[in-house]
Coordinates of N, CA and C and ligand atoms in Angstrom, one line a residue:
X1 N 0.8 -1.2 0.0 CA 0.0 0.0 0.0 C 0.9 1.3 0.0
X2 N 0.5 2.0 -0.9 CA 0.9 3.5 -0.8 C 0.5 4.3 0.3
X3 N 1.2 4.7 1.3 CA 0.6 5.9 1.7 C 1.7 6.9 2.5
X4 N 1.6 8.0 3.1 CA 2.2 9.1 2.9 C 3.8 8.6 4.0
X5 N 3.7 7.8 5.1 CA 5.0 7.6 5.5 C 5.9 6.3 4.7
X6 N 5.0 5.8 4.0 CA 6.3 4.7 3.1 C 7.1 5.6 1.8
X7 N 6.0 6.7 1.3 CA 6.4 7.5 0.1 C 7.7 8.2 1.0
X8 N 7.5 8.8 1.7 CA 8.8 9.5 3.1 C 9.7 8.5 3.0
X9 N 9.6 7.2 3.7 CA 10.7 6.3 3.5 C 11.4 6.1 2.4
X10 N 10.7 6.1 1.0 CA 11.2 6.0 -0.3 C 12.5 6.7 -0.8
X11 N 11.2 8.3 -0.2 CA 12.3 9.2 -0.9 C 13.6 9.7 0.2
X12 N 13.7 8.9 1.6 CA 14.7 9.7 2.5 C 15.5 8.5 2.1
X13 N 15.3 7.2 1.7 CA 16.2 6.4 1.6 C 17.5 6.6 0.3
X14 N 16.3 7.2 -0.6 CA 17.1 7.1 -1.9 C 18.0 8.4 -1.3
X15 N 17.8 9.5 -0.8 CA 18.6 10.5 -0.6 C 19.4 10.1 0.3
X16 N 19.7 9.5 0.7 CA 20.8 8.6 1.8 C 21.5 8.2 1.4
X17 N 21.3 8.0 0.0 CA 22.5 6.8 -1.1 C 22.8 7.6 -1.6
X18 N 22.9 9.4 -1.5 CA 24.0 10.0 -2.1 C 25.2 10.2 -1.1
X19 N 26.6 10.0 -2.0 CA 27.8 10.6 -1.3 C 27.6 11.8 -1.1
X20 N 29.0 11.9 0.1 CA 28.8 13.8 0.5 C 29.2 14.3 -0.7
X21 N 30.4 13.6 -2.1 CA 30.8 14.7 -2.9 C 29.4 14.4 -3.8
X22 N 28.8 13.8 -3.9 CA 27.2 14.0 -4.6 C 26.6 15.3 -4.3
X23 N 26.1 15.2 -2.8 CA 25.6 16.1 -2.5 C 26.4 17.4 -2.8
X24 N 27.5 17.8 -2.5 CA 28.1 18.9 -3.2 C 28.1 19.2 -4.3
X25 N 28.0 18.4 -4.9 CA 27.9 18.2 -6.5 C 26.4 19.2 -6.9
X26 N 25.4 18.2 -6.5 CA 24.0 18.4 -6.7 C 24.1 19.7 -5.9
X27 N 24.3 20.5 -5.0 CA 24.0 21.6 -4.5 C 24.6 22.7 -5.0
X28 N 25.4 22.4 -5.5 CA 26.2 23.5 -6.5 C 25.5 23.7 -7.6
X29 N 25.0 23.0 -8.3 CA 24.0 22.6 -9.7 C 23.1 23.0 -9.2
X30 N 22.2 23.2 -8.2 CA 21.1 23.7 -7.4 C 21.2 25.3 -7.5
X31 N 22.5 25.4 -6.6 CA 22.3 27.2 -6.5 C 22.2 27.9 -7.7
X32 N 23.4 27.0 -8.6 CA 23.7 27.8 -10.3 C 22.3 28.1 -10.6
X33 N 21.4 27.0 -10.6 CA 20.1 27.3 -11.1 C 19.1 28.5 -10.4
X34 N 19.9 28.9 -9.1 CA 19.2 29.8 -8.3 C 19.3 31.1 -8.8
X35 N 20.8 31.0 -8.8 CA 21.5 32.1 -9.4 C 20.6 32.9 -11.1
X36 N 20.5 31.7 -11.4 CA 19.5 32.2 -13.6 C 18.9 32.6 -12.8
X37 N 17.9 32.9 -12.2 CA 16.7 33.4 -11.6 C 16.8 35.0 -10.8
X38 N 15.8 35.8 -10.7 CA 16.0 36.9 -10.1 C 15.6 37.2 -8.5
X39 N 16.0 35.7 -8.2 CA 15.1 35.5 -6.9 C 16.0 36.5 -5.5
X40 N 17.2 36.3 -5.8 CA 18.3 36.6 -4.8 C 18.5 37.7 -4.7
X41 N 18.6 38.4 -6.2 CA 19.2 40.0 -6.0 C 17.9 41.0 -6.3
X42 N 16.9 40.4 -6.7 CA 15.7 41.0 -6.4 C 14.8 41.6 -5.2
X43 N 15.5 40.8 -4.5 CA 15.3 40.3 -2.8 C 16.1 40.9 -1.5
X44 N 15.2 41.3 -0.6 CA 15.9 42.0 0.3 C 15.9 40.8 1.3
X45 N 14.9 40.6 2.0 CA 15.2 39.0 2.9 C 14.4 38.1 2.4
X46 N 15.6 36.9 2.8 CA 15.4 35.5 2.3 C 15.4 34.9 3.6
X47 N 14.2 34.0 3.7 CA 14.4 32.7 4.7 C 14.9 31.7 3.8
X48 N 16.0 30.8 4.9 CA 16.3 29.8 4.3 C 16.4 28.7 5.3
X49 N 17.3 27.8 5.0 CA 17.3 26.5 5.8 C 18.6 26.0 6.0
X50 N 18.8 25.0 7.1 CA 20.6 24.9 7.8 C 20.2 23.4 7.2
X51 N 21.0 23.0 5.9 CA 20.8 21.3 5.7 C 21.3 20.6 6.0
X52 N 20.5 19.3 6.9 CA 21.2 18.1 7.2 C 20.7 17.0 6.3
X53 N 21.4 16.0 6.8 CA 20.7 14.4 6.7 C 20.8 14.2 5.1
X54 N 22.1 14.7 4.4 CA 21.8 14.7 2.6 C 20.8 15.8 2.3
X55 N 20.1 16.9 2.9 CA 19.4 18.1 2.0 C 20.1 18.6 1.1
X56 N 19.4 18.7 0.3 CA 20.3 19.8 -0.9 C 20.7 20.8 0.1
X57 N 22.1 21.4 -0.2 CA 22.6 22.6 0.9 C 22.8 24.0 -0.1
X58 N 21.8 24.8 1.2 CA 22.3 26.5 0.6 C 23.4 27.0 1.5
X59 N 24.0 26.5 1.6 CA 24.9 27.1 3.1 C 25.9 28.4 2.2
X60 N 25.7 27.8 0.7 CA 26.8 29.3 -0.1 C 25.7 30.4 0.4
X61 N 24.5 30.7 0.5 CA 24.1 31.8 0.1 C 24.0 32.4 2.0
X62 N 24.6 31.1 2.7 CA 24.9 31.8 4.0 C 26.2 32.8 4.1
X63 N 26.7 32.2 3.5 CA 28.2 33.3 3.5 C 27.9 34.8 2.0
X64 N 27.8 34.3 1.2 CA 27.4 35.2 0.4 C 26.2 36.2 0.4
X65 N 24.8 36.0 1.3 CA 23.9 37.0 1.5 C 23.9 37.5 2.6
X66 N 23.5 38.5 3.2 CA 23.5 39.3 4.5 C 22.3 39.8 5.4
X67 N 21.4 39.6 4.5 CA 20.0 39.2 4.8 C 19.4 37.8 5.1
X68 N 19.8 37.0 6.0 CA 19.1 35.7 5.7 C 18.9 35.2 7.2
X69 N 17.6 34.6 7.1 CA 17.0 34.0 8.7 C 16.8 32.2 8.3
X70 N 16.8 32.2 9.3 CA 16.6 30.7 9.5 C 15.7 30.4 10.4
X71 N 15.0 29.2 10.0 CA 13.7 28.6 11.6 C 15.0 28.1 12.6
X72 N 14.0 28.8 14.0 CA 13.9 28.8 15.1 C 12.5 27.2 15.4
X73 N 12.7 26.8 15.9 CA 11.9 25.8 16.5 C 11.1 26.1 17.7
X74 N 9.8 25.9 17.6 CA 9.2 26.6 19.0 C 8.3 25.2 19.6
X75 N 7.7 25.8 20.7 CA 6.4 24.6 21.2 C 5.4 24.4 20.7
X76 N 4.3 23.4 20.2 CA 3.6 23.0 19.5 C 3.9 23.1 17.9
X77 N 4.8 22.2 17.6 CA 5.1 21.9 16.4 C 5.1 23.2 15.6
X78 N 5.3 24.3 16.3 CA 5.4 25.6 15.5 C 6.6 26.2 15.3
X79 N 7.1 27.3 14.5 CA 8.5 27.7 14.2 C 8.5 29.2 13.9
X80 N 9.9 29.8 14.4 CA 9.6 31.3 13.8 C 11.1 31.8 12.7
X81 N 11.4 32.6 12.3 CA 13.0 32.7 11.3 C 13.7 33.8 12.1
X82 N 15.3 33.4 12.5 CA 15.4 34.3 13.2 C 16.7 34.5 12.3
X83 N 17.1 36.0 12.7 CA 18.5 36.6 11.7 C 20.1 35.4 12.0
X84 N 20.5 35.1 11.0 CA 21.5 34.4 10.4 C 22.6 35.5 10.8
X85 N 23.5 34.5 11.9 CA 24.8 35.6 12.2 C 25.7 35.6 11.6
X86 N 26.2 34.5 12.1 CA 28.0 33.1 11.8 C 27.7 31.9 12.4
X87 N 28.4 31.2 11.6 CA 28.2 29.9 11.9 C 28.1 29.5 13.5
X88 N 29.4 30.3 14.5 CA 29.5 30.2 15.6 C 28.2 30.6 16.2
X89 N 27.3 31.4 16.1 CA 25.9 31.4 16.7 C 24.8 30.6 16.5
X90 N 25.1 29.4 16.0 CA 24.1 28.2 15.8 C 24.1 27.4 16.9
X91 N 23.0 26.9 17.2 CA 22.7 26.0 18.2 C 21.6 24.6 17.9
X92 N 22.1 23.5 17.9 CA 21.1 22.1 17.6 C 19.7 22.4 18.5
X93 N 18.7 22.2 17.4 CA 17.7 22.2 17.9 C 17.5 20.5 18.2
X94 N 16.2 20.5 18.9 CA 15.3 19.3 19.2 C 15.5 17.9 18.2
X95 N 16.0 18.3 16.8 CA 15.7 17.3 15.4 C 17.4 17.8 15.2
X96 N 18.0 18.4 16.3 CA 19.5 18.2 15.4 C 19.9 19.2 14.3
X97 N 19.2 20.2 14.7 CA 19.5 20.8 13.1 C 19.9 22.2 13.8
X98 N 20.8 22.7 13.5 CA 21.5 24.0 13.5 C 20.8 25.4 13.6
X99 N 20.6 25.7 14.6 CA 19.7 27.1 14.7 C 19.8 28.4 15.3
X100 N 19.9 29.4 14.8 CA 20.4 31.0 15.1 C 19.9 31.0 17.0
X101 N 21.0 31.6 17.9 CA 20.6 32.1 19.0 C 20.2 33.4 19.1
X102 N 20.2 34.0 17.5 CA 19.9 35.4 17.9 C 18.4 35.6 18.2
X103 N 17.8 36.4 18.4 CA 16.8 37.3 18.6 C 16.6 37.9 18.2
X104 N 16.8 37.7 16.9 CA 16.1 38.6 15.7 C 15.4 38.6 15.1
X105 N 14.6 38.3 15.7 CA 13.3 37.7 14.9 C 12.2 38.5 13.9
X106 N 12.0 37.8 12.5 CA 11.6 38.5 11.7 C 9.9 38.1 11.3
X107 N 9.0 39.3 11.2 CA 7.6 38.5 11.3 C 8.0 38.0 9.4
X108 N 7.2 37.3 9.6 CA 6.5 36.7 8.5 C 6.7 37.6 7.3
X109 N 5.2 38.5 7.5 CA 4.9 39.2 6.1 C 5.9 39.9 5.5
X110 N 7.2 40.3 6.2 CA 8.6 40.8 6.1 C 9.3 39.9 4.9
X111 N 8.8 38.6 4.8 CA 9.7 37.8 4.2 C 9.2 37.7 2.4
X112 N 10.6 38.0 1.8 CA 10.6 38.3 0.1 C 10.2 36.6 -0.3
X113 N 11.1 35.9 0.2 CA 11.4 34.8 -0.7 C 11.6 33.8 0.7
X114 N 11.4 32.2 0.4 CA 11.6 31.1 1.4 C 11.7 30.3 0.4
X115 N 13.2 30.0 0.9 CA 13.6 28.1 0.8 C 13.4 27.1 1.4
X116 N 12.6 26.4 1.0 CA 12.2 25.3 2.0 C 13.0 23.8 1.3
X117 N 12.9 23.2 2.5 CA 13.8 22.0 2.1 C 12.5 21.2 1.9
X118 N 12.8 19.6 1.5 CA 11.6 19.0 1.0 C 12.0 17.3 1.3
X119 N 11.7 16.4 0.5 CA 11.7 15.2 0.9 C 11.3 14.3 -0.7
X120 N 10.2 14.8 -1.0 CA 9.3 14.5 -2.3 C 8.4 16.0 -3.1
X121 N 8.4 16.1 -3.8 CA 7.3 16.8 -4.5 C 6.6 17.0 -5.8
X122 N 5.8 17.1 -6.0 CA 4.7 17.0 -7.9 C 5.2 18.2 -8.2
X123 N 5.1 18.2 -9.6 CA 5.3 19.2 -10.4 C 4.0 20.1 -10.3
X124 N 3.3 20.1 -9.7 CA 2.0 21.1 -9.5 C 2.3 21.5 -7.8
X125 N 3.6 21.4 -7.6 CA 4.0 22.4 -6.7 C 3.5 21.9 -5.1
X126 N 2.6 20.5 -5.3 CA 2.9 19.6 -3.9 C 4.3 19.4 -3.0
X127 N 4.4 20.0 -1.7 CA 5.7 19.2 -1.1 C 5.4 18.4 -0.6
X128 N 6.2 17.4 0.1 CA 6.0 16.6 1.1 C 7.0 16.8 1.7
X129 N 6.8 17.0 3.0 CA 8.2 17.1 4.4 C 8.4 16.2 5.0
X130 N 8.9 16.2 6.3 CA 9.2 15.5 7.1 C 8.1 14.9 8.0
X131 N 7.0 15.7 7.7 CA 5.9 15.1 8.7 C 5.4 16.2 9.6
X132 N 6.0 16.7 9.6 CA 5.9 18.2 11.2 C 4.8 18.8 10.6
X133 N 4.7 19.6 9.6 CA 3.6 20.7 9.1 C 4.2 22.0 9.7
X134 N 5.6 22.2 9.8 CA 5.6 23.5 10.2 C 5.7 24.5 9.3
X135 N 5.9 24.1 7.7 CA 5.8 24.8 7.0 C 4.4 25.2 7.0
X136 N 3.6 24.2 6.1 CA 2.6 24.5 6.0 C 1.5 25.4 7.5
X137 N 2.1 25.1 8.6 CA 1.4 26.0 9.7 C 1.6 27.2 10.0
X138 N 3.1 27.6 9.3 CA 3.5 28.9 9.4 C 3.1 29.7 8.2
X139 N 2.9 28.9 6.8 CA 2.5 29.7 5.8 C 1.1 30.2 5.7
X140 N 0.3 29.4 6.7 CA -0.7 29.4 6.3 C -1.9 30.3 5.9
X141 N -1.3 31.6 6.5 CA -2.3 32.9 5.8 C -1.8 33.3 4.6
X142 N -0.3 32.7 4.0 CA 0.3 33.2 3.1 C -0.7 33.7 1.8
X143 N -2.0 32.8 2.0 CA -2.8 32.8 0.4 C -3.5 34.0 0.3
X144 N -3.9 34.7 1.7 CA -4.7 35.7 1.9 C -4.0 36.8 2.2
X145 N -2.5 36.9 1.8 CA -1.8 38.4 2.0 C -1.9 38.7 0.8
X146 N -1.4 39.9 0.6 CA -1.6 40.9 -0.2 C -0.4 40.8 -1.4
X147 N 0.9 40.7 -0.5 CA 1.9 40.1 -1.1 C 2.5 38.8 -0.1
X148 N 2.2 37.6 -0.8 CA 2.9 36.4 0.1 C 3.9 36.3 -0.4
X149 N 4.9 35.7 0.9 CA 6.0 35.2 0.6 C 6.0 34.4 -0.7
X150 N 7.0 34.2 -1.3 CA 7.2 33.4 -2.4 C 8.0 32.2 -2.0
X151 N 7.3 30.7 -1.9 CA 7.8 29.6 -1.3 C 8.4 28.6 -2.6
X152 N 10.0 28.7 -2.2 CA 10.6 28.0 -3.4 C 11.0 26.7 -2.7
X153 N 10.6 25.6 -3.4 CA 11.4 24.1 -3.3 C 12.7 24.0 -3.1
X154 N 13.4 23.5 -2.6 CA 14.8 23.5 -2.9 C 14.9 21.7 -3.1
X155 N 15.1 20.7 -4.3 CA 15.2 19.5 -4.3 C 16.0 18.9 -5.2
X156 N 16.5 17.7 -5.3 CA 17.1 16.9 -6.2 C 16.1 16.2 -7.0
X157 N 16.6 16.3 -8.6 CA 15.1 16.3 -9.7 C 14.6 15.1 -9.2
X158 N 15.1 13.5 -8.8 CA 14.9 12.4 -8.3 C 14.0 12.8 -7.1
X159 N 13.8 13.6 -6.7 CA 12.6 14.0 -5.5 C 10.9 14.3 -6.1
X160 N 11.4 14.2 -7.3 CA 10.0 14.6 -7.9 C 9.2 13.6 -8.2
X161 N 7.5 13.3 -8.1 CA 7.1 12.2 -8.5 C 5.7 12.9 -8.4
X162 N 5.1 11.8 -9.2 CA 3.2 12.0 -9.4 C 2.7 11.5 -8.4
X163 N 2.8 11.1 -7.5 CA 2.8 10.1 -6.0 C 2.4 10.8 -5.2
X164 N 2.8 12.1 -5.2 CA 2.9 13.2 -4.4 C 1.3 13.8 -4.8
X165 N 0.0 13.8 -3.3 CA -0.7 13.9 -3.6 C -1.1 15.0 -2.4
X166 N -1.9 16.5 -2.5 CA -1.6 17.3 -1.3 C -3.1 16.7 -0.6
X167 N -3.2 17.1 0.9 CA -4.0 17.2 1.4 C -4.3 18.9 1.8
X168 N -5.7 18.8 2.3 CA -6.3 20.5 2.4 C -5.4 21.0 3.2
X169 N -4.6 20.6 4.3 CA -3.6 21.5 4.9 C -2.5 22.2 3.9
X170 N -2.1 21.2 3.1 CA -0.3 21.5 2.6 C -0.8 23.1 1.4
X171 N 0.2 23.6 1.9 CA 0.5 25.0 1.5 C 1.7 24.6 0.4
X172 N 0.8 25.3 -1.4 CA 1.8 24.9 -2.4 C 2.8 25.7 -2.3
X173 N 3.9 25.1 -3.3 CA 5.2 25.4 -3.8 C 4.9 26.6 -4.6
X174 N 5.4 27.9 -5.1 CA 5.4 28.9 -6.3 C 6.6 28.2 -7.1
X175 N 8.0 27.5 -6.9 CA 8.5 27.3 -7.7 C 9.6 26.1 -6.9
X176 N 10.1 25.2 -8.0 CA 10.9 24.0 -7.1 C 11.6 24.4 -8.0
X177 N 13.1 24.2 -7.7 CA 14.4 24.6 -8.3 C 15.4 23.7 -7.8
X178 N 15.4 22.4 -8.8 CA 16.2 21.4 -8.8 C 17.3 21.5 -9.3
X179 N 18.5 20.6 -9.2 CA 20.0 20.4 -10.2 C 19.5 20.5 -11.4
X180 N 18.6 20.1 -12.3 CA 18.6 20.4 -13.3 C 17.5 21.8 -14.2
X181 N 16.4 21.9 -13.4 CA 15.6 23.2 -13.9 C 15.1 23.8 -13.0
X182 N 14.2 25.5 -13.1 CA 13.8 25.4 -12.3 C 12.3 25.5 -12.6
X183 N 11.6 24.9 -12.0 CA 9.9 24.5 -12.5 C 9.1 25.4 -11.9
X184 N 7.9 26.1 -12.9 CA 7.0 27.3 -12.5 C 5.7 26.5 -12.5
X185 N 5.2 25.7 -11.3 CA 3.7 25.0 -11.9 C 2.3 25.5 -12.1
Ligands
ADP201 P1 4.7 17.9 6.0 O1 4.1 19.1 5.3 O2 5.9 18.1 6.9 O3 5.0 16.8 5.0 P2 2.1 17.0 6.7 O4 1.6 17.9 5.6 O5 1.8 15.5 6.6 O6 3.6 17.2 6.9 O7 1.5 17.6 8.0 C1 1.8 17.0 9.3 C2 0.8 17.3 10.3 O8 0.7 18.7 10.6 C3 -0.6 16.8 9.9 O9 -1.1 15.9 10.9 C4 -1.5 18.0 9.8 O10 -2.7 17.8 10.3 C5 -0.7 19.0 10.7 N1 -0.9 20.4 10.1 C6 -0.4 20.9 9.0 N2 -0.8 22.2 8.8 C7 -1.5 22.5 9.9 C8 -2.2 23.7 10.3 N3 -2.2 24.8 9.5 N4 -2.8 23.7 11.5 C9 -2.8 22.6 12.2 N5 -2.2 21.4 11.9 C10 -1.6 21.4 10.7
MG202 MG1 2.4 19.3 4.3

């Protein structure tokens, strides 16, 4: 049977079976394709994301941009983006994953652009995560602003599949920007 945690297992397995020089590989081929785009220098703040576990990594656009926040992890499966210092001001959250001690916290409607990391996703702009919904919980008024953030995929084209089916919570993609294109659904 198909259903949404064996599709998770599928796709975290196959991302497991890349080497670290893969994944450098592939994340380099990632940004390049960031870079064609007017997403970065069009853009005053960017949320982004600290990659582990094989994510495709933006960690270049940590040292190269000066505007950039990262999730903060909060109580009830909720999250907020707080300002990106130096590496030395990160701290492992709850899931292990590297997170700003600053207190800089940026609301929401503030934010130009977000990278989100992913797992699986359709080309009509479905993601699939980890399971949490903190994306989808934190975006969730995004559809009723006036100007919403602009939520880009960040994924390896192998992450993509028709499998990927949303439910009424999940909050779509504007654009997934894989190693090889970047897709407008
Ligand atoms: P992910 O987006 O990380 O793949 P899911 O879409 O499967 O995860 O969502 C995980 C859980 O989060 C679901 O049980 C869902 O009910 C819950 N969830 C998602 N969005 C919201 C929301 N806006 N409010 C409350 N619960 C939510
Ligand atoms: Mg979801």
């Amino acid at each position: 049977m198909i259903n949404k945690s064996n599709i998770r297992k599928h796709f975290l397995t196959r991302r497991n079976l890349l080497s670290a020089h893969e994944v450098e590989q592939l994340s380099r081929d990632i940004y390049r394709q960031i870079l064609s785009t007017s997403l970065i220098e069009d853009t005053k703040i960017i949320a982004s994301y600290f990659a582990i576990s094989n994510e495709a990594s933006l960690n270049l656009l940590l040292t190269e941009h000066n505007n950039i926040y990262l999730p903060v992890v909060k109580t009830n499966q909720t999250m907020l983006f707080a300002k990106y210092t130096c590496s030395h001001e990160l701290v492992n959250n709850k899931y292990g994953i590297p997170e700003p001690i600053s207190k800089q916290i940026i609301s929401a409607h503030k934010i130009d652009v977000c990278f989100v990391p992913l797992v699986a996703f359709n080309r009509q702009g479905v993601r699939l995560g980890m399971g949490g919904g903190y994306y989808d919980r934190y975006f969730q008024y995004n559809k009723d602003k006036k100007k919403p953030t602009k939520l880009i995929g960040i994924a390896y084209d192998f992450q993509g599949s028709d499998t990927i089916k949303a439910q009424s919570w999940d909050i779509p993609l504007d654009i997934i920007i894989t190693n090889k294109e970047v897709i407008k659904p």
